[in-house]
Short mmCIF file of C-alpha atoms and ligand atoms in Angstrom, two decimals:
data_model
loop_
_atom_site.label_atom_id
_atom_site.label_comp_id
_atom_site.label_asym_id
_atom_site.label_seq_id
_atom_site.Cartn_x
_atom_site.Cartn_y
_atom_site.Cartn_z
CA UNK L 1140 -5.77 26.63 18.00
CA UNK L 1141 -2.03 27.64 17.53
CA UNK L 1142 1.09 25.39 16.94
CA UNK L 1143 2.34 23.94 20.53
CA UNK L 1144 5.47 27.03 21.33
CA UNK L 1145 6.85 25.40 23.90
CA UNK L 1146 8.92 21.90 25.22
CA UNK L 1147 6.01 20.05 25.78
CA UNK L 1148 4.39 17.60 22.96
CA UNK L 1149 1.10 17.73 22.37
CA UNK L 1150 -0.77 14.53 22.16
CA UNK L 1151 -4.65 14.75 20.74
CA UNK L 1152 -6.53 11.30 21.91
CA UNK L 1153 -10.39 11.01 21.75
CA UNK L 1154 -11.99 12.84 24.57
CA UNK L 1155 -15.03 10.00 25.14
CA UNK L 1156 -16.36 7.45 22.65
CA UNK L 1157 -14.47 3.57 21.69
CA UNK L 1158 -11.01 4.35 21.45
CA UNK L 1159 -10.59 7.12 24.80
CA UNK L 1160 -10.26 4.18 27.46
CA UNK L 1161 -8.09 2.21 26.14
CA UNK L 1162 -5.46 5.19 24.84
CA UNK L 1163 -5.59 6.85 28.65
CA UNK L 1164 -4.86 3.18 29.48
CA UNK L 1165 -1.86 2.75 26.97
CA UNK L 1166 -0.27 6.09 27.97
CA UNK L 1167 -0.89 5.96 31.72
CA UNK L 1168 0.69 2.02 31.25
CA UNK L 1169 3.53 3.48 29.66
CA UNK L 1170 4.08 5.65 32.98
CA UNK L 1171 3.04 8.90 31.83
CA UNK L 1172 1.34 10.18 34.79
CA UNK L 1173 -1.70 13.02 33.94
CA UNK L 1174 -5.16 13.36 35.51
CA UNK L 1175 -7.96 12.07 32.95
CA UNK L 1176 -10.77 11.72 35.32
CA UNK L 1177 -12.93 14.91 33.92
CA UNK L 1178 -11.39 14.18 30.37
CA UNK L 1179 -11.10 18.19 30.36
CA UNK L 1180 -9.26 19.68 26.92
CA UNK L 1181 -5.80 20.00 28.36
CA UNK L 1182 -3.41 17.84 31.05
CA UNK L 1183 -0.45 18.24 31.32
CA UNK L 1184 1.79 15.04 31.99
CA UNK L 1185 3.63 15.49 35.67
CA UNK L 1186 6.60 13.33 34.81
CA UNK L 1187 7.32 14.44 30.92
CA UNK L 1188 7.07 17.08 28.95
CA UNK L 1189 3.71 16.14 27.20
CA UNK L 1190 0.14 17.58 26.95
CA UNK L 1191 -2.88 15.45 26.72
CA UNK L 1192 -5.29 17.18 24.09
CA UNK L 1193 -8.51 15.82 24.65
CA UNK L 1194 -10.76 15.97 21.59
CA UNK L 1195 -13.20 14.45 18.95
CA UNK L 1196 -11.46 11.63 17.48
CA UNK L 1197 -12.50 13.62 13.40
CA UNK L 1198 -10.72 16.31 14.87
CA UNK L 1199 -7.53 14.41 15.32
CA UNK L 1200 -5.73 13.91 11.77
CA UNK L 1201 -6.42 17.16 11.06
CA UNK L 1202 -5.05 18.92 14.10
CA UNK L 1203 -1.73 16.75 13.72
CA UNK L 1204 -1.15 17.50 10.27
CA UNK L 1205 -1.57 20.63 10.93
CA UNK L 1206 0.55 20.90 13.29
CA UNK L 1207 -2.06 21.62 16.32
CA UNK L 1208 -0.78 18.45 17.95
CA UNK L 1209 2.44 16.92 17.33
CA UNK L 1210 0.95 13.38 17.95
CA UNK L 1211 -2.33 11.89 17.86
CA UNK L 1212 -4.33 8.63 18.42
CA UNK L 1213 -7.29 7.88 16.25
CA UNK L 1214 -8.65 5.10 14.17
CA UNK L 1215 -6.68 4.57 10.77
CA UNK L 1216 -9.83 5.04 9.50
CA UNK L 1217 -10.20 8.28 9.99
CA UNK L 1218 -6.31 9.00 8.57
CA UNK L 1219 -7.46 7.23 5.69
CA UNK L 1220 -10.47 9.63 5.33
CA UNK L 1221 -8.86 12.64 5.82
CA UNK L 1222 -5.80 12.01 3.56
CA UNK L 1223 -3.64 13.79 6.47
CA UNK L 1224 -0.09 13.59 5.57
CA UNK L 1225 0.81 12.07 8.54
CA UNK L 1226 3.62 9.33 9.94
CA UNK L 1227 1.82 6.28 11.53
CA UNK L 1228 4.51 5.40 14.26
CA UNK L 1229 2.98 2.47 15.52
CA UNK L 1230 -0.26 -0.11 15.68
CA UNK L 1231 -1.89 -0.02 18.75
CA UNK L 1232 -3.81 -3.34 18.96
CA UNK L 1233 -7.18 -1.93 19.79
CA UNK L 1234 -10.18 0.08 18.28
CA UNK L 1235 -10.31 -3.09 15.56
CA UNK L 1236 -12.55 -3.00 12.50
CA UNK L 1237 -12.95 -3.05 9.00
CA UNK L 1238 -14.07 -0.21 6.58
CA UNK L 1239 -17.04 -2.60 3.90
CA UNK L 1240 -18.94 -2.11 1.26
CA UNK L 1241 -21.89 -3.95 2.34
CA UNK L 1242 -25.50 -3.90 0.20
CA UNK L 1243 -28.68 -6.25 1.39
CA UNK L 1244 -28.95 -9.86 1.37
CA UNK L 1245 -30.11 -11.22 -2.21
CA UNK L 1246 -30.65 -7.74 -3.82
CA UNK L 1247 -28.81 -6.59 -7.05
CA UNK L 1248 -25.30 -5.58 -5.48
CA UNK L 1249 -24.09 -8.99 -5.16
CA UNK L 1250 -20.82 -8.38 -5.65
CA UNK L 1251 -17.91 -4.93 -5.40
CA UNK L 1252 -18.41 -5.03 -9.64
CA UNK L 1253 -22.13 -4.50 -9.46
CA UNK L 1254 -21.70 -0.74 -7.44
CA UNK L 1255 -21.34 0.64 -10.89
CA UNK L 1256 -23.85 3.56 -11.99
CA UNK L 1257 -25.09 2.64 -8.19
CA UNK L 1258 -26.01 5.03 -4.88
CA UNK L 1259 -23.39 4.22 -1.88
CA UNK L 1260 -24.11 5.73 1.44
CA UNK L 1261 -21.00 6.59 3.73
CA UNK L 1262 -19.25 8.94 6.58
CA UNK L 1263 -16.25 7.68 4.32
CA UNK L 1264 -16.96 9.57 0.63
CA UNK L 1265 -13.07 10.06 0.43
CA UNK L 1266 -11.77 6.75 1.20
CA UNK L 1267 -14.48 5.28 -1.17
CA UNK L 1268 -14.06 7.97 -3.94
CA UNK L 1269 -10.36 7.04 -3.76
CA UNK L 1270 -11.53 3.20 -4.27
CA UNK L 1271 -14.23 4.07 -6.32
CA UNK L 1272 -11.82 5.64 -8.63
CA UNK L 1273 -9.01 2.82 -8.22
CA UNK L 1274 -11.17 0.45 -10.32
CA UNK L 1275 -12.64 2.32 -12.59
CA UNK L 1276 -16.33 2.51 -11.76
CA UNK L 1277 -19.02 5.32 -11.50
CA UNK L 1278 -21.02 5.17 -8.32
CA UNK L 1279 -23.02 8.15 -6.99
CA UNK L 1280 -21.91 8.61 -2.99
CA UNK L 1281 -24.04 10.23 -0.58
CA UNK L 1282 -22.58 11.16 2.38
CA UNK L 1283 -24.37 10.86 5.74
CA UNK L 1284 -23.19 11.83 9.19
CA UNK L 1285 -23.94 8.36 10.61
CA UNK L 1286 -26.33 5.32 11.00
CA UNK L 1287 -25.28 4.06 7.04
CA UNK L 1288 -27.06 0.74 7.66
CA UNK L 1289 -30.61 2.12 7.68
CA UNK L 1290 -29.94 3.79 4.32
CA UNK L 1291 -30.95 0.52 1.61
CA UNK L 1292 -34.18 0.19 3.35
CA UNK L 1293 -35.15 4.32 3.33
CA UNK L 1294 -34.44 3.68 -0.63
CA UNK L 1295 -31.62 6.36 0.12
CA UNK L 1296 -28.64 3.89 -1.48
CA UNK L 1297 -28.44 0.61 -2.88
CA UNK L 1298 -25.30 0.11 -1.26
CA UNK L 1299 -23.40 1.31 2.35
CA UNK L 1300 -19.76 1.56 2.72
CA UNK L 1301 -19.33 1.67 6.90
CA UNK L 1302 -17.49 0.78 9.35
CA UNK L 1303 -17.89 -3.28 10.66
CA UNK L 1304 -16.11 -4.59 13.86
CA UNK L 1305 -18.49 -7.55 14.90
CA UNK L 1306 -20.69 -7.63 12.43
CA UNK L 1307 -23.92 -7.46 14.10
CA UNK L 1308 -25.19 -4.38 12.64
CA UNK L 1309 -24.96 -5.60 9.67
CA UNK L 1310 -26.59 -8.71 9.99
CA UNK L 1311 -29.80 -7.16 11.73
CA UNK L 1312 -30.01 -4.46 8.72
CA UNK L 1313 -29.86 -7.79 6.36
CA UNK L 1314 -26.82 -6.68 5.03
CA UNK L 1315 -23.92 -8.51 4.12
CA UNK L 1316 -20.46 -7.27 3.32
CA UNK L 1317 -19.14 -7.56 -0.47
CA UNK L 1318 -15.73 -6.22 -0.23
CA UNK L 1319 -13.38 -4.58 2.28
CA UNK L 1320 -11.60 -1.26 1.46
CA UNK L 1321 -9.32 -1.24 4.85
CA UNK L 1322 -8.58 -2.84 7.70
CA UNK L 1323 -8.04 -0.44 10.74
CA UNK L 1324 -7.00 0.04 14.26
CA UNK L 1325 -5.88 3.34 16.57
CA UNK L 1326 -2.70 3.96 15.42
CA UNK L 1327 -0.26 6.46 16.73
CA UNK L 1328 0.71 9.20 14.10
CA UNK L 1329 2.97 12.43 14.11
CA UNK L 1330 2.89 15.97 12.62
CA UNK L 1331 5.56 15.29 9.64
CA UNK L 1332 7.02 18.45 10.57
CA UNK L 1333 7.13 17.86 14.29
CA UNK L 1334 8.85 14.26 13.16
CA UNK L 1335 11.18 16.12 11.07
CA UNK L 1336 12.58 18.74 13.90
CA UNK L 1337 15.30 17.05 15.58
CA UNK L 1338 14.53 18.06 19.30
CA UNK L 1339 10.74 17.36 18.99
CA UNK L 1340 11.64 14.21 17.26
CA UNK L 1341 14.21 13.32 20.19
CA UNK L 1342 11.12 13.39 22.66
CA UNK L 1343 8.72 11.78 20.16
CA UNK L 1344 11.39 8.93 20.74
CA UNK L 1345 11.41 9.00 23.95
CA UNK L 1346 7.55 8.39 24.23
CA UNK L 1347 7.24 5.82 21.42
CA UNK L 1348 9.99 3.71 23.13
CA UNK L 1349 8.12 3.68 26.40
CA UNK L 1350 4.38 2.70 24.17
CA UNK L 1351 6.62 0.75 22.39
CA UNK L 1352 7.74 -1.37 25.57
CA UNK L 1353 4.12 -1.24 26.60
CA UNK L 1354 2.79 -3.13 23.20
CA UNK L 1355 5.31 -5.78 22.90
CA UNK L 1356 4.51 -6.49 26.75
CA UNK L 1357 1.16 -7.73 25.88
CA UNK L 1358 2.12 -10.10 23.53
CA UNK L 1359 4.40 -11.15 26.19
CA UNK L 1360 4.16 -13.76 29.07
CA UNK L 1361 7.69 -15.07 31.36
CA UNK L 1362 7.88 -18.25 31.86
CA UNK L 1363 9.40 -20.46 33.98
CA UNK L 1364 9.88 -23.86 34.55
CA UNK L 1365 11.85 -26.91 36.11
CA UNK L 1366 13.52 -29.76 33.76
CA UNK L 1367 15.91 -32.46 34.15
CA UNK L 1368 19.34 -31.53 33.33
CA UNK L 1369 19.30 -33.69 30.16
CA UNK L 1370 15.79 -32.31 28.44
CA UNK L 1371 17.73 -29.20 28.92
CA UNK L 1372 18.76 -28.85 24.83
CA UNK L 1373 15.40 -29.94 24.07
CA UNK L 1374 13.70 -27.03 26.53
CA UNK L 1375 16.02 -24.39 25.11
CA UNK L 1376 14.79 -24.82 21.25
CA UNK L 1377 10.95 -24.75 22.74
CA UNK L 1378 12.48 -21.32 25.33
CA UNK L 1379 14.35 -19.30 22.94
CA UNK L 1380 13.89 -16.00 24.78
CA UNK L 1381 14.31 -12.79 23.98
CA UNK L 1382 18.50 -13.46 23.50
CA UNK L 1383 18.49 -17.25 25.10
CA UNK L 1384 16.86 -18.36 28.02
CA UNK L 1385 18.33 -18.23 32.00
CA UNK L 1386 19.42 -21.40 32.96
CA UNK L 1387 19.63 -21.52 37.13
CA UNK L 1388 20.59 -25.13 39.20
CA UNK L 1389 18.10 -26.05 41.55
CA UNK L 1390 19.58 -26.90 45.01
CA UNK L 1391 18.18 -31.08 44.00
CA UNK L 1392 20.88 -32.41 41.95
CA UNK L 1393 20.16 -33.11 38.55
CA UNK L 1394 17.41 -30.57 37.63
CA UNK L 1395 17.74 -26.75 36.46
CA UNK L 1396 15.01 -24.22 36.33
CA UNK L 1397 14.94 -22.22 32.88
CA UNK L 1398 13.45 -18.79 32.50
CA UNK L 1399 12.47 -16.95 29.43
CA UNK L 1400 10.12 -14.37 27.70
CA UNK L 1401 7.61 -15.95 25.39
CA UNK L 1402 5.31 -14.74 22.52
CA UNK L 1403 1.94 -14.74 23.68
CA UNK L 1404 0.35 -15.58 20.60
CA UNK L 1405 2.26 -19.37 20.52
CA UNK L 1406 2.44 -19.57 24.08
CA UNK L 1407 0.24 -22.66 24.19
CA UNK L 1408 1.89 -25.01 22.11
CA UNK L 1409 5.01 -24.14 23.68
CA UNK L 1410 3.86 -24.81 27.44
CA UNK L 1411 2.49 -28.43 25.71
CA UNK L 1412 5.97 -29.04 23.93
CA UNK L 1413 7.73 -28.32 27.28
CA UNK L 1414 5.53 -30.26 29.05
CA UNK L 1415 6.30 -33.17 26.71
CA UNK L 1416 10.36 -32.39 26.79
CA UNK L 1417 9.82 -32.88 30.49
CA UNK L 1418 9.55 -30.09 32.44
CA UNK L 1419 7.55 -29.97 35.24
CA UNK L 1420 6.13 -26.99 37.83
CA UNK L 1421 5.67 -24.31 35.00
CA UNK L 1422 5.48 -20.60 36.65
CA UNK L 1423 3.89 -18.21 34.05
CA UNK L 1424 3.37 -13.79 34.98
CA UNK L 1425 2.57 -11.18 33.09
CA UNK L 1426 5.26 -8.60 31.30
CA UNK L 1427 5.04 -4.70 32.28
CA UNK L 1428 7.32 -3.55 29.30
CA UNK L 1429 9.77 -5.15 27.02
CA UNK L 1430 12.32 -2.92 26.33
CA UNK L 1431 14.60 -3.18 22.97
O1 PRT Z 370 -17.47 11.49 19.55
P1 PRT Z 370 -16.39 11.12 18.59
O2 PRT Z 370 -16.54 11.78 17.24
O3 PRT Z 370 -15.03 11.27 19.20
O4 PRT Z 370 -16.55 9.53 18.38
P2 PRT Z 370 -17.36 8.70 17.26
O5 PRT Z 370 -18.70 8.38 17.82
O6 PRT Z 370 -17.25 9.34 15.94
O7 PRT Z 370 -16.46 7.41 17.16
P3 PRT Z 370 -16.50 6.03 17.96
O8 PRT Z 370 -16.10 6.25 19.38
O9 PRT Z 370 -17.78 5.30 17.70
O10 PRT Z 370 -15.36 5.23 17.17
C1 PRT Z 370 -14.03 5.62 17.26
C2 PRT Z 370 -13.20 4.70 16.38
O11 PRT Z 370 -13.36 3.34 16.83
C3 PRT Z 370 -13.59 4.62 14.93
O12 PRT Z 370 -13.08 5.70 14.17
C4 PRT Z 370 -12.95 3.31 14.51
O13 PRT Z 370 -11.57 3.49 14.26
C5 PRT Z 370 -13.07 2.45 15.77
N1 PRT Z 370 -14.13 1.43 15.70
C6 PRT Z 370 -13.97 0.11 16.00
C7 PRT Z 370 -15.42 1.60 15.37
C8 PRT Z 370 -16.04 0.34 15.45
N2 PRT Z 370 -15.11 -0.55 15.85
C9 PRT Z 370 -17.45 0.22 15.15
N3 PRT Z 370 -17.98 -0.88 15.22
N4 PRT Z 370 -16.14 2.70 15.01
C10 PRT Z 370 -17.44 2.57 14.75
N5 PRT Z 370 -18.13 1.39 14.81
C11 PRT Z 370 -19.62 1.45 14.50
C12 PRT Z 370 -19.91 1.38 13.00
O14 PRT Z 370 -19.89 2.67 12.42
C13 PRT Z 370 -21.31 0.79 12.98
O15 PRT Z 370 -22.29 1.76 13.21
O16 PRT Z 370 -20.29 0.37 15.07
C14 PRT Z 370 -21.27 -0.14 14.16
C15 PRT Z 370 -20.90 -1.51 13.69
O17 PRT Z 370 -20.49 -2.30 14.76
P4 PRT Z 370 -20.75 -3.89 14.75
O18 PRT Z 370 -20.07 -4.37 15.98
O19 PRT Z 370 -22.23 -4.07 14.81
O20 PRT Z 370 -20.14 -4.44 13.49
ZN1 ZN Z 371 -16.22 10.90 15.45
#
């Protein structure tokens, strides 16, 4: 495929498989508006100047550091693996796992220092070469297209190095994991050069502010909430808000209703500790976008 010629960016995302909801999600949340119903290779965005490249999710690092696609989302994973010299530009929050070296339950690979002069079975020989090589040891890696975990007990490797996310595969294979090489998610990278070009980079802006708004909306939830005038110094350390909290009179005297934005991850303690302050009738909704 040639280099995108002309205003639009190109954007390669995983054309079926764990990550493709969730990225048509996070793009079509972000108001870009494109038809992904038939998941066909190209669609053009209606309202920005942005194709939607539809693909394999191995394909990805390579077609953005290349220069195929300007942008791309795909497991960190996979960047990892393909040593792409790309620019992650942001986290994405989903497509969670970790890459482990895992070997059965009570057999001689008890422990990352015992892989030495041992077979390791992986869809990941560069990452583990790389770590392989980082400490100093001499395992023998076969690479397999897929299904690692069955390897051990076919007396193909002593060891796996795969990809976990609950653990369950694991655990039926009797496996258990000994050391983990990298912690991933899909992440949002760029074609250096694309990054580098001012005018490309102006638009690459443009989108990461609005999946930018979109991320730090989830981890958002607006409150609000009635208190007596007096807990009001007390409510405002529990409600900093984004800049301070919005502090209204109710039409009964005495009592004010105070509004603010409030990390989702601590929202709990801080509905309990305004509960306790004193406020009462505590209004929570959802954020679309926080914009910065
Ligand atoms: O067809 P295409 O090539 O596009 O997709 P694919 O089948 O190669 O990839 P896909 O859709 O399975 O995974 C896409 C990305 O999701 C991966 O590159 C990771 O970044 C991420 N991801 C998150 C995972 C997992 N969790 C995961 N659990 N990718 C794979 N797995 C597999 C793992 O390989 C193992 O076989 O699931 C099994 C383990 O799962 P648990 O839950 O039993 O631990
Ligand atoms: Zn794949």
């Amino acid at each position: 495929m040639e280099r995108p010629n002309g205003d639009n960016l190109r954007l390669a995302v995983q054309s079926a498989g764990r990550l493709a909801d969730e990225s048509v999600a996070l793009l079509q949340g972000a108001g870009f508006e494109f038809d992904a119903y038939s998941r066909k290779l190209f669609s053009a965005a209606r309202n920005f100047p942005l194709e939607i490249l539809f693909v394999r999710d191995d394909d990805i690092p390579g077609f953005v550091a290349d220069g195929v696609a300007d942008l791309g989302i795909v497991g960190r994973n996979l960047v990892e693996e393909h040593g792409a010299p790309v620019e992650e530009l942001a986290a994405l929050g989903y497509g969670r796992c970790r890459l482990v070296v895992a070997a059965p339950r009570g057999g001689p690979v008890a422990s990352a220092g015992d892989l030495d002069g041992r077979r390791v079975a992986t869809s990941y020989p560069r990452t583990l070469a790389r770590w392989l090589a980082g400490r100093g040891w001499a395992a023998t890696i076969v690479e397999i297209a897929g299904a690692a975990e069955l390897t051990p007990a076919l007396d193909v490797a002593d060891a796996v190095c795969d990809v976990v996310s609950t653990g369950t595969t694991l655990r039926v294979n009797d496996l258990v994991a000994i050391e983990t090489l990298l912690e991933s998610e899909a992440v949002l990278v760029a074609d250096p050069a694309a990054w580098a070009e001012p005018a490309r980079r102006r638009k690459i802006e443009r989108l990461l502010l609005r999946v930018r708004s979109v991320l730090a909306a989830r981890h958002t939830r607006y409150v609000m909430a009635n208190c007596p005038a007096g807990a009001l110094d007390a409510v405002r350390e529990i409600l900093p808000g984004l800049r301070s909290p919005t502090v209204v009179p109710l039409a009964e005297p005495g009592w004010v209703a105070v509004h603010a934005a409030l990390p989702e991850e601590t929202f709990w303690d801080s509905i309990e500790a305004l509960r306790a302050a004193g406020a009462s009738e505590i209004l929570v909704t959802a954020v679309d976008k926080v914009i910065r």
